[in-house]
PDB file of C-alpha atoms in Angstrom:
ATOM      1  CA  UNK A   7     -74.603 -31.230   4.607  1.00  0.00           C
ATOM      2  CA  UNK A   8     -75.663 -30.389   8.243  1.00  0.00           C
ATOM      3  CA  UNK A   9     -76.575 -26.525   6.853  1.00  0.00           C
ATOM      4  CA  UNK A  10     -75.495 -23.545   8.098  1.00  0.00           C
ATOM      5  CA  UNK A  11     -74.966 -24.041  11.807  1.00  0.00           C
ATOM      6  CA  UNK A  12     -74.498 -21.353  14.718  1.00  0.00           C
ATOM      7  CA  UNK A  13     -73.296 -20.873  18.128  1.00  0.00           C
ATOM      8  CA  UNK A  14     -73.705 -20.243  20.756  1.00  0.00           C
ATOM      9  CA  UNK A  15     -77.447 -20.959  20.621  1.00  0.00           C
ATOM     10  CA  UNK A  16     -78.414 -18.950  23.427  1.00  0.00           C
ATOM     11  CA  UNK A  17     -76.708 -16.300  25.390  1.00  0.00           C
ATOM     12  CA  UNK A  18     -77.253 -14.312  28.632  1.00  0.00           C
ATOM     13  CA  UNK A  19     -74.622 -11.554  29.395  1.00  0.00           C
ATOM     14  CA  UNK A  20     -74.830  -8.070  31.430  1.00  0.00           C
ATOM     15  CA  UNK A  21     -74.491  -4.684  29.790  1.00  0.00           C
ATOM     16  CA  UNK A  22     -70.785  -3.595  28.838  1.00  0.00           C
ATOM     17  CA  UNK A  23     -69.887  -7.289  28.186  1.00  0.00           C
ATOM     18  CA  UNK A  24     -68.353  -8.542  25.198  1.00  0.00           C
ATOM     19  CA  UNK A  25     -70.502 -11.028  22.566  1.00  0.00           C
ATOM     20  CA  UNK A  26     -69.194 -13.059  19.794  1.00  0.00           C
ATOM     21  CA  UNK A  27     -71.468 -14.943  17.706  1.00  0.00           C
ATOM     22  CA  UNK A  28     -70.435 -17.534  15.081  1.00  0.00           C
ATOM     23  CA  UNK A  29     -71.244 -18.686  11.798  1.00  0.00           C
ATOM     24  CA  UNK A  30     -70.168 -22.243   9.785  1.00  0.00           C
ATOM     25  CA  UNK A  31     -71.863 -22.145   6.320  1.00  0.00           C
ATOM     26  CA  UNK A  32     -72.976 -24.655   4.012  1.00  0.00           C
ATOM     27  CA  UNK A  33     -70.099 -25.232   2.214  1.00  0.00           C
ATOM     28  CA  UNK A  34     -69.713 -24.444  -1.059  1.00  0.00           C
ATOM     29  CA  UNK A  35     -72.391 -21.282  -0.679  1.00  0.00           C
ATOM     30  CA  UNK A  36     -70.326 -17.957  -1.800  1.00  0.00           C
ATOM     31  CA  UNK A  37     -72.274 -15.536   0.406  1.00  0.00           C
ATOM     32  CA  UNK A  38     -73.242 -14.675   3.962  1.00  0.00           C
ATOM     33  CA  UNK A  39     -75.479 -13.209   5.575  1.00  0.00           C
ATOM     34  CA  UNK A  40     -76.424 -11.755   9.589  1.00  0.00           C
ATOM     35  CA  UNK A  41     -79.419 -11.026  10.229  1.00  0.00           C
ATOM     36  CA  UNK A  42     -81.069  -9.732  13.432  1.00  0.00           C
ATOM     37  CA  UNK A  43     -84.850 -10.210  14.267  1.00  0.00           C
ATOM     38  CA  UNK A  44     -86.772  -8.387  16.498  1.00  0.00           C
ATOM     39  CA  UNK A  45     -90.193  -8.627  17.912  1.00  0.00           C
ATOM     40  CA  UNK A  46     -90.133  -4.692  16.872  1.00  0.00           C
ATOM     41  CA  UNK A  47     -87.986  -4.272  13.549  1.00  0.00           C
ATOM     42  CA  UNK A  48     -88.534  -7.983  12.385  1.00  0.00           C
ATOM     43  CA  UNK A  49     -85.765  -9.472  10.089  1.00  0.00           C
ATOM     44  CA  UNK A  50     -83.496  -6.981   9.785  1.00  0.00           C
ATOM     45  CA  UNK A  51     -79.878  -7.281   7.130  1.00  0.00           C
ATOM     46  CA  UNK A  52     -77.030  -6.309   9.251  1.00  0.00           C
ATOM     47  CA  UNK A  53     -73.947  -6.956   6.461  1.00  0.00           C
ATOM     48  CA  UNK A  54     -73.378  -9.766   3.725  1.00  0.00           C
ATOM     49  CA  UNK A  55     -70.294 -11.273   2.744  1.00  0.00           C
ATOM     50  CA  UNK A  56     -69.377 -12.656  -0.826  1.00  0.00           C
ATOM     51  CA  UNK A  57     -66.342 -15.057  -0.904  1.00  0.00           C
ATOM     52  CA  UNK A  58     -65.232 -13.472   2.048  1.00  0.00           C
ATOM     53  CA  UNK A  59     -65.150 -10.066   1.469  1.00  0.00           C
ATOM     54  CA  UNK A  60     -67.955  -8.231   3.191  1.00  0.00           C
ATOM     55  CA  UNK A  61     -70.278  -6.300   0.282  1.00  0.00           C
ATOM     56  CA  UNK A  62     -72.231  -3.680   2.322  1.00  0.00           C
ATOM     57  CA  UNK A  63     -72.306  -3.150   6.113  1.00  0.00           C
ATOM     58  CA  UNK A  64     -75.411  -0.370   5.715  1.00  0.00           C
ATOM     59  CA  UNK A  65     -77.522  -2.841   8.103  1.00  0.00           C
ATOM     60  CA  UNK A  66     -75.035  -2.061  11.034  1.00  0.00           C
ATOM     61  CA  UNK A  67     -75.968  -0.603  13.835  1.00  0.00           C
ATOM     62  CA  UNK A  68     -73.158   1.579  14.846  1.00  0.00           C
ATOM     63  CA  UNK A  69     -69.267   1.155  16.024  1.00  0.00           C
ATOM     64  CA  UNK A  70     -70.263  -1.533  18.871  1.00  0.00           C
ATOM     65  CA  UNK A  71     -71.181  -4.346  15.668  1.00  0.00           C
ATOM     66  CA  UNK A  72     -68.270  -5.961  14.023  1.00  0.00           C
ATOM     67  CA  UNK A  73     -68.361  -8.786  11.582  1.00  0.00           C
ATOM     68  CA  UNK A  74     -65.463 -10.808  10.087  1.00  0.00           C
ATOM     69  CA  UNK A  75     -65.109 -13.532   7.585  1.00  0.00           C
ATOM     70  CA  UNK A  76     -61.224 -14.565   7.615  1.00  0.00           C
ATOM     71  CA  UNK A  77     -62.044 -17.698   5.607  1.00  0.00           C
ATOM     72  CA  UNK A  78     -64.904 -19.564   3.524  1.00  0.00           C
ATOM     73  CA  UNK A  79     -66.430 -21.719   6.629  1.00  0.00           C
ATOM     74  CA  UNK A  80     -66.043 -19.384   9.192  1.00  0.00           C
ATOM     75  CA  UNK A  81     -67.576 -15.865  10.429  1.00  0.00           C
ATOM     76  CA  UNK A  82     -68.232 -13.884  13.477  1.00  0.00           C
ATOM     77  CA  UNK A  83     -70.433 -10.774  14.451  1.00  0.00           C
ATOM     78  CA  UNK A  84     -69.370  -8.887  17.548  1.00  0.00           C
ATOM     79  CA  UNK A  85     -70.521  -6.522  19.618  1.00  0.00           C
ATOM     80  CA  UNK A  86     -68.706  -5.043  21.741  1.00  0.00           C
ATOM     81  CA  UNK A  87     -69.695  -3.362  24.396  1.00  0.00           C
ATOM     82  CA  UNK A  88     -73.216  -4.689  24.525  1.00  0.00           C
ATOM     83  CA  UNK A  89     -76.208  -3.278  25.029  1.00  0.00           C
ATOM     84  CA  UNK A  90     -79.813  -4.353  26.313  1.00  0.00           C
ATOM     85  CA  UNK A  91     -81.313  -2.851  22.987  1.00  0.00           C
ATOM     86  CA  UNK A  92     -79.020  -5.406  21.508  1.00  0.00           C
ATOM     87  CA  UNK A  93     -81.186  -8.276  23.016  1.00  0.00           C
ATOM     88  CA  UNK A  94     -82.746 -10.434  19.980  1.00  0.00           C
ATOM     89  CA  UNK A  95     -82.151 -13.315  17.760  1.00  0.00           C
ATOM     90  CA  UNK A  96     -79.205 -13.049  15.372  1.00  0.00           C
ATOM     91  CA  UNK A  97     -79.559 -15.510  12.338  1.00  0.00           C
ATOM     92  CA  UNK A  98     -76.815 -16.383  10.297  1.00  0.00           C
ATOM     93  CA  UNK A  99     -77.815 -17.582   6.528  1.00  0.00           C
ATOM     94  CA  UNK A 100     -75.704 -18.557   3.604  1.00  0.00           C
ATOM     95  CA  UNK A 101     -76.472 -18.793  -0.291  1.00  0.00           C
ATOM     96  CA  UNK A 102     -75.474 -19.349  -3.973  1.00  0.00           C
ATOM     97  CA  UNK A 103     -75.785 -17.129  -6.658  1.00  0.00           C
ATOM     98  CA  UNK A 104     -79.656 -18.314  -6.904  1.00  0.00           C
ATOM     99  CA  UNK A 105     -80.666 -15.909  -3.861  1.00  0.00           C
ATOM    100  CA  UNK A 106     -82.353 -18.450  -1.996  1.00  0.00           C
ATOM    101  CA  UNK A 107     -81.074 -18.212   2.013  1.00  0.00           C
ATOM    102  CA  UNK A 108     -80.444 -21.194   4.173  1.00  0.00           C
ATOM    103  CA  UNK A 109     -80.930 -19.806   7.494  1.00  0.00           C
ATOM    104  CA  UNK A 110     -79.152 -21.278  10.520  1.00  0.00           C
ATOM    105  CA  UNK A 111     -81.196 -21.934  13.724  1.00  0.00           C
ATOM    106  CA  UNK A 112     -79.910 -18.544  15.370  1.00  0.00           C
ATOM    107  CA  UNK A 113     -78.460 -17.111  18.278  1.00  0.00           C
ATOM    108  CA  UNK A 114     -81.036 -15.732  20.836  1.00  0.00           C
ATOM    109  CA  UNK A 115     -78.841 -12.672  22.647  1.00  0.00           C
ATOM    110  CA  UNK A 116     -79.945 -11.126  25.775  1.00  0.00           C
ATOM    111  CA  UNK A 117     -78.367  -8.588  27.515  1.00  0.00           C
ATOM    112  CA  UNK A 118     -79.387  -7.599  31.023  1.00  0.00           C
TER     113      UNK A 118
ATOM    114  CA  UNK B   3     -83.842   2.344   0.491  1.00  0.00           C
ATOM    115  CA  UNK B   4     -86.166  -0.235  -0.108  1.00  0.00           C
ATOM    116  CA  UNK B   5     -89.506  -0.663   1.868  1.00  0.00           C
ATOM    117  CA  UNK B   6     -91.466  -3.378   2.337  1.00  0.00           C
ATOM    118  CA  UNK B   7     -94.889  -3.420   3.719  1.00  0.00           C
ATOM    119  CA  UNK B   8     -96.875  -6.534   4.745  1.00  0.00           C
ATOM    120  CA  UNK B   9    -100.524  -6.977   5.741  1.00  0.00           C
ATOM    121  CA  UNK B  10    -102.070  -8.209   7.647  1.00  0.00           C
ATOM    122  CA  UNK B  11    -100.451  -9.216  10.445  1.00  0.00           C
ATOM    123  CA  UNK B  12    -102.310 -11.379  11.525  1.00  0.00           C
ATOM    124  CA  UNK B  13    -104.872 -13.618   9.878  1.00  0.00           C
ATOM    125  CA  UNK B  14    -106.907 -16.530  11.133  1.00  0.00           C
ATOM    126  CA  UNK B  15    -108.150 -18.959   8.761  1.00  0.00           C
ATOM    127  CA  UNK B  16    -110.399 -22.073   9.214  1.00  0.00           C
ATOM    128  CA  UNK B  17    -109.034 -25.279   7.754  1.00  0.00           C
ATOM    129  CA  UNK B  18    -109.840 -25.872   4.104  1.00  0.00           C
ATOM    130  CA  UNK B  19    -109.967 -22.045   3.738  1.00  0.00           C
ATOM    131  CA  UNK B  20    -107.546 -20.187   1.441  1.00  0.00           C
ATOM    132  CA  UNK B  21    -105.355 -17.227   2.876  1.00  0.00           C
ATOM    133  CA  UNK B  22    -104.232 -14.504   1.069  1.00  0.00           C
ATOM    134  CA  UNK B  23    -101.229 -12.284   2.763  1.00  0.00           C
ATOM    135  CA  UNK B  24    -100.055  -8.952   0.691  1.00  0.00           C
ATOM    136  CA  UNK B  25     -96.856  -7.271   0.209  1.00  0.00           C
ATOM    137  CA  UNK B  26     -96.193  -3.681  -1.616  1.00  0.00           C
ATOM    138  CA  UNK B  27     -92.193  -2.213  -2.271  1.00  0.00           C
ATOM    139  CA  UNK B  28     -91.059   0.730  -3.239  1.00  0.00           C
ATOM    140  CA  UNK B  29     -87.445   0.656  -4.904  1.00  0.00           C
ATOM    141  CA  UNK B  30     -88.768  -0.229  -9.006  1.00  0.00           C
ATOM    142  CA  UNK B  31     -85.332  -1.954  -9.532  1.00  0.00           C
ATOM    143  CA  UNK B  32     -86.792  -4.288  -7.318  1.00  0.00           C
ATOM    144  CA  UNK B  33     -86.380  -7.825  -9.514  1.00  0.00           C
ATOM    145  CA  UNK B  34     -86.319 -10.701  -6.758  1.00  0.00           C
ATOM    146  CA  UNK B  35     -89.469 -11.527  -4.495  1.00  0.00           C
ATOM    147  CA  UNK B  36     -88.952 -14.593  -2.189  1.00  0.00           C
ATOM    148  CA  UNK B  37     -91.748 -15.662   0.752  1.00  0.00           C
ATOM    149  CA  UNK B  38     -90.466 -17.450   3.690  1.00  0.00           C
ATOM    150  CA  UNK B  39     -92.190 -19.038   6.500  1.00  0.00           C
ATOM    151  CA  UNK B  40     -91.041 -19.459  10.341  1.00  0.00           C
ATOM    152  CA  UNK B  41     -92.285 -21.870  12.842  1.00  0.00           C
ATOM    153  CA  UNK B  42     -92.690 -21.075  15.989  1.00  0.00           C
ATOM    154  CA  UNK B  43     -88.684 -21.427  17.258  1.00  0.00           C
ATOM    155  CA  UNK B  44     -87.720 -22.074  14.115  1.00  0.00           C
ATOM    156  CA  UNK B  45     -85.244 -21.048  11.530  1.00  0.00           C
ATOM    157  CA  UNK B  46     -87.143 -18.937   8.305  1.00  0.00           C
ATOM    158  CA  UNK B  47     -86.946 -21.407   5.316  1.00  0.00           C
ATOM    159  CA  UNK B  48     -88.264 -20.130   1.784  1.00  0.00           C
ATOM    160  CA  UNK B  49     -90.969 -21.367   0.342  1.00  0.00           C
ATOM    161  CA  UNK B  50     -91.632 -19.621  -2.609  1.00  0.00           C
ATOM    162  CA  UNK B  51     -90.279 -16.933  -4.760  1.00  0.00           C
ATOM    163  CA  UNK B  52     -90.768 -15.263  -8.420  1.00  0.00           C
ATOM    164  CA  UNK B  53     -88.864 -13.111  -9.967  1.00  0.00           C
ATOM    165  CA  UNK B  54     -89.621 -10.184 -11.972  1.00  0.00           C
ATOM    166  CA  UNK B  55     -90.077 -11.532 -15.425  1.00  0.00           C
ATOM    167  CA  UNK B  56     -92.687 -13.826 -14.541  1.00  0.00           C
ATOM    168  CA  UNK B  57     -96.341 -12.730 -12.898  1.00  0.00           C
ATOM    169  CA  UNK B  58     -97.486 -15.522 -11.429  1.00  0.00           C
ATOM    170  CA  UNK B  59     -95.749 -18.930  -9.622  1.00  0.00           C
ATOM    171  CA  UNK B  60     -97.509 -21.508  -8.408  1.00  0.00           C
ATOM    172  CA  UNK B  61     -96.359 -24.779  -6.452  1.00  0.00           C
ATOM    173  CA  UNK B  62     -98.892 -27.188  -5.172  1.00  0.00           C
ATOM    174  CA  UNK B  63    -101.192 -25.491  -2.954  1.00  0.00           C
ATOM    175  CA  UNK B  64     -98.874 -21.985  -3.038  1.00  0.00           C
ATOM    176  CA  UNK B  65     -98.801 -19.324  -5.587  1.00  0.00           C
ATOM    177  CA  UNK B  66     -97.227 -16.010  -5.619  1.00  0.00           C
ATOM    178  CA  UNK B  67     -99.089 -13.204  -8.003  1.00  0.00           C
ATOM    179  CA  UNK B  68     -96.483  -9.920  -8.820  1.00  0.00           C
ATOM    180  CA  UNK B  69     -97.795  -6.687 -10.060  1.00  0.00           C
ATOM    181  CA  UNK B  70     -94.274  -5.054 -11.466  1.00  0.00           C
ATOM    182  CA  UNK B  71     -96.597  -1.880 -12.076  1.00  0.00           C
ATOM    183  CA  UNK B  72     -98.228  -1.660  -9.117  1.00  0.00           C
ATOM    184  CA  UNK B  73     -95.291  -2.868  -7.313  1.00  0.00           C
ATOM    185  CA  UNK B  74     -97.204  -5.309  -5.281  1.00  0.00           C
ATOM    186  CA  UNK B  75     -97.082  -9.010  -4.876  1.00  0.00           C
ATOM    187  CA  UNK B  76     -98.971 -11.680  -2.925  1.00  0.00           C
ATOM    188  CA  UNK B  77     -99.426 -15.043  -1.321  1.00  0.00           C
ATOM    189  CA  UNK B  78    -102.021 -17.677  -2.084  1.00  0.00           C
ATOM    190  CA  UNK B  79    -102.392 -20.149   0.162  1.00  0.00           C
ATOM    191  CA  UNK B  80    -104.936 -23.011  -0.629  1.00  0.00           C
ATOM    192  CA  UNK B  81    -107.036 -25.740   1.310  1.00  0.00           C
ATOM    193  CA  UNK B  82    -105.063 -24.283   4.315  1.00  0.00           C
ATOM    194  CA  UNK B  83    -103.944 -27.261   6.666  1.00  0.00           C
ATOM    195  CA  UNK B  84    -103.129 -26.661  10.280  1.00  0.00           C
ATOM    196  CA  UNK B  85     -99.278 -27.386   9.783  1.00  0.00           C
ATOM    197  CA  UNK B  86     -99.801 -24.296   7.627  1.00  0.00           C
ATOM    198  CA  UNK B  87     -99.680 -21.684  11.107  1.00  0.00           C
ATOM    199  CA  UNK B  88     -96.498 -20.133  10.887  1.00  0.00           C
ATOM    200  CA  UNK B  89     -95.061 -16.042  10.366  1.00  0.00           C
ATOM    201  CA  UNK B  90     -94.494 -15.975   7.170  1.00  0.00           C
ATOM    202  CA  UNK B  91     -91.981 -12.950   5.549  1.00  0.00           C
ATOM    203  CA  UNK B  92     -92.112 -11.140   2.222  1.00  0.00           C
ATOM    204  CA  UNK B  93     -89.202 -10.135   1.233  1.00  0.00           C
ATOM    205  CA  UNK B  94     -88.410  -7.834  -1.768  1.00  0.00           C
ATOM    206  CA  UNK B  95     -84.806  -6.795  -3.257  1.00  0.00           C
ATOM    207  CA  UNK B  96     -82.978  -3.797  -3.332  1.00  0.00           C
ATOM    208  CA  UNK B  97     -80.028  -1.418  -4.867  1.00  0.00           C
ATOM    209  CA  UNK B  98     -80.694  -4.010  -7.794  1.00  0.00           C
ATOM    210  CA  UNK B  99     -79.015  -7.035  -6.294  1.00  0.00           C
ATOM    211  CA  UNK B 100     -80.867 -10.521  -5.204  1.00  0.00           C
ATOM    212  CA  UNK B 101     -78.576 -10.811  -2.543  1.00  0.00           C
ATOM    213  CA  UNK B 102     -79.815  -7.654  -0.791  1.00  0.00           C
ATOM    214  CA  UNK B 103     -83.529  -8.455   0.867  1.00  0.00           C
ATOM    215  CA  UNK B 104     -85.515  -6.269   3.063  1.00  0.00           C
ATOM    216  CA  UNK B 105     -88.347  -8.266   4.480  1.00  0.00           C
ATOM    217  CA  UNK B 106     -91.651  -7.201   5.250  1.00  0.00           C
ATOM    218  CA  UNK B 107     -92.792  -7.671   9.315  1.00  0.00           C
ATOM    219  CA  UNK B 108     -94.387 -10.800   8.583  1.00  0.00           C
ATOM    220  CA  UNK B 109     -97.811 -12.060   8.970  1.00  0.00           C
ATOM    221  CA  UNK B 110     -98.905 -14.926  11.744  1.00  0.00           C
ATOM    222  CA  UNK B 111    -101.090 -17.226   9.915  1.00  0.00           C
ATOM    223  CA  UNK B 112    -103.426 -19.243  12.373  1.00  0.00           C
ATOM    224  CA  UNK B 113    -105.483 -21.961  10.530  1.00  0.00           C
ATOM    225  CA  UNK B 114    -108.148 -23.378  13.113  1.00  0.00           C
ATOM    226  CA  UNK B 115    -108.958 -27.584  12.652  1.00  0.00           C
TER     227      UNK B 115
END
């Protein structure tokens, strides 16, 4: 399996502009997971997903952070409109029952 | 919620030495402890973790000692290496679910050849 892969891998956009971020997890894994990390706040749990049905969103920011999981490879976090406080790396991880997260290489997000 | 605090933050080591990096939580439903470590660039990739009916986990030249009581837990590192320098996260569970970590802010581990 390749793991848990994410895209885009870096992205540069100006305030009041639109990000999606995207998630393919190792298949087979029943639960997903964004995570943000900051040099600040450090590894932060935004929302998790079990078979596709998000389980608690407590880790979101506010209105402008969106995450959807229409199907068992495939999920996005958006924010919308962005923010320079938003600027960080967003990690994507998946697991089975076990607990143990396989991260994906991340999304480094700045916003000028 | 939970909290998880980490010390030190940073810790410099000289090779062959062993390293010892400390976590404390609050939330006592707390049942899953997992250590990861993150190159520099890199993705965080566990290497360790014990869970709460066991007190002590050791594999190869890592261990993890928990303290349920206490609620504390730490890592061991021994005959530190220099591919050993990474950040390296506790993490702790919460709202009694594994699936639910809160990591601690990590500790940069520098071992000097």
């Amino acid at each position: 399996d390749a793991g848990v892969i994410q895209s885009p891998r870096h992205e540069v956009t100006e305030m009041g502009q639109e990000v999606t971020l995207r998630c393919k997890p190792i298949s087979g894994h029943d639960y997903l997971f964004w995570y943000r990390q900051t040099m600040m706040r450090g590894l932060e749990l935004l929302i998790y997903f079990n078979n596709n049905v998000p389980i608690d969103d407590s880790g979101m920011p506010e209105d402008r952070f969106s995450a959807k999981m229409p199907n068992a490879s495939f999920s996005t976090l958006k924010i919308q409109p962005s923010e320079p406080r938003d600027s960080a790396v967003y990690f994507c991880a998946s697991s089975l029952s076990t607990g143990e997260l396989f991260f994906g290489e991340g999304s480094r997000l700045t916003v000028l | 919620g939970e909290n998880v605090e980490q010390h030190p933050s940073t810790l410099s080591v000289q090779e062959g030495d062993s390293a010892v990096i400390k976590c404390t939580y609050s939330d006592s439903a707390s049942n899953y402890f997992p250590w990861y470590k993150q190159e520099l660039g890199k993705r965080p990739q566990l290497i360790i973790d014990i869970r709460s009916n066991v007190g002590e986990k050791k594999d190869q030249r890592i261990a993890v000692t928990l303290n349920k009581t206490a609620k504390h837990f730490s890592l061991h590192i021994t005959e530190t290496q220099p591919e050993d320098s990474a950040v390296y996260f506790c993490a702790a569970s919460s709202g009694g679910s594994n699936y639910k970590l809160t990591f601690g802010k990590g500790t940069l581990l520098t071992v000097n050849p």
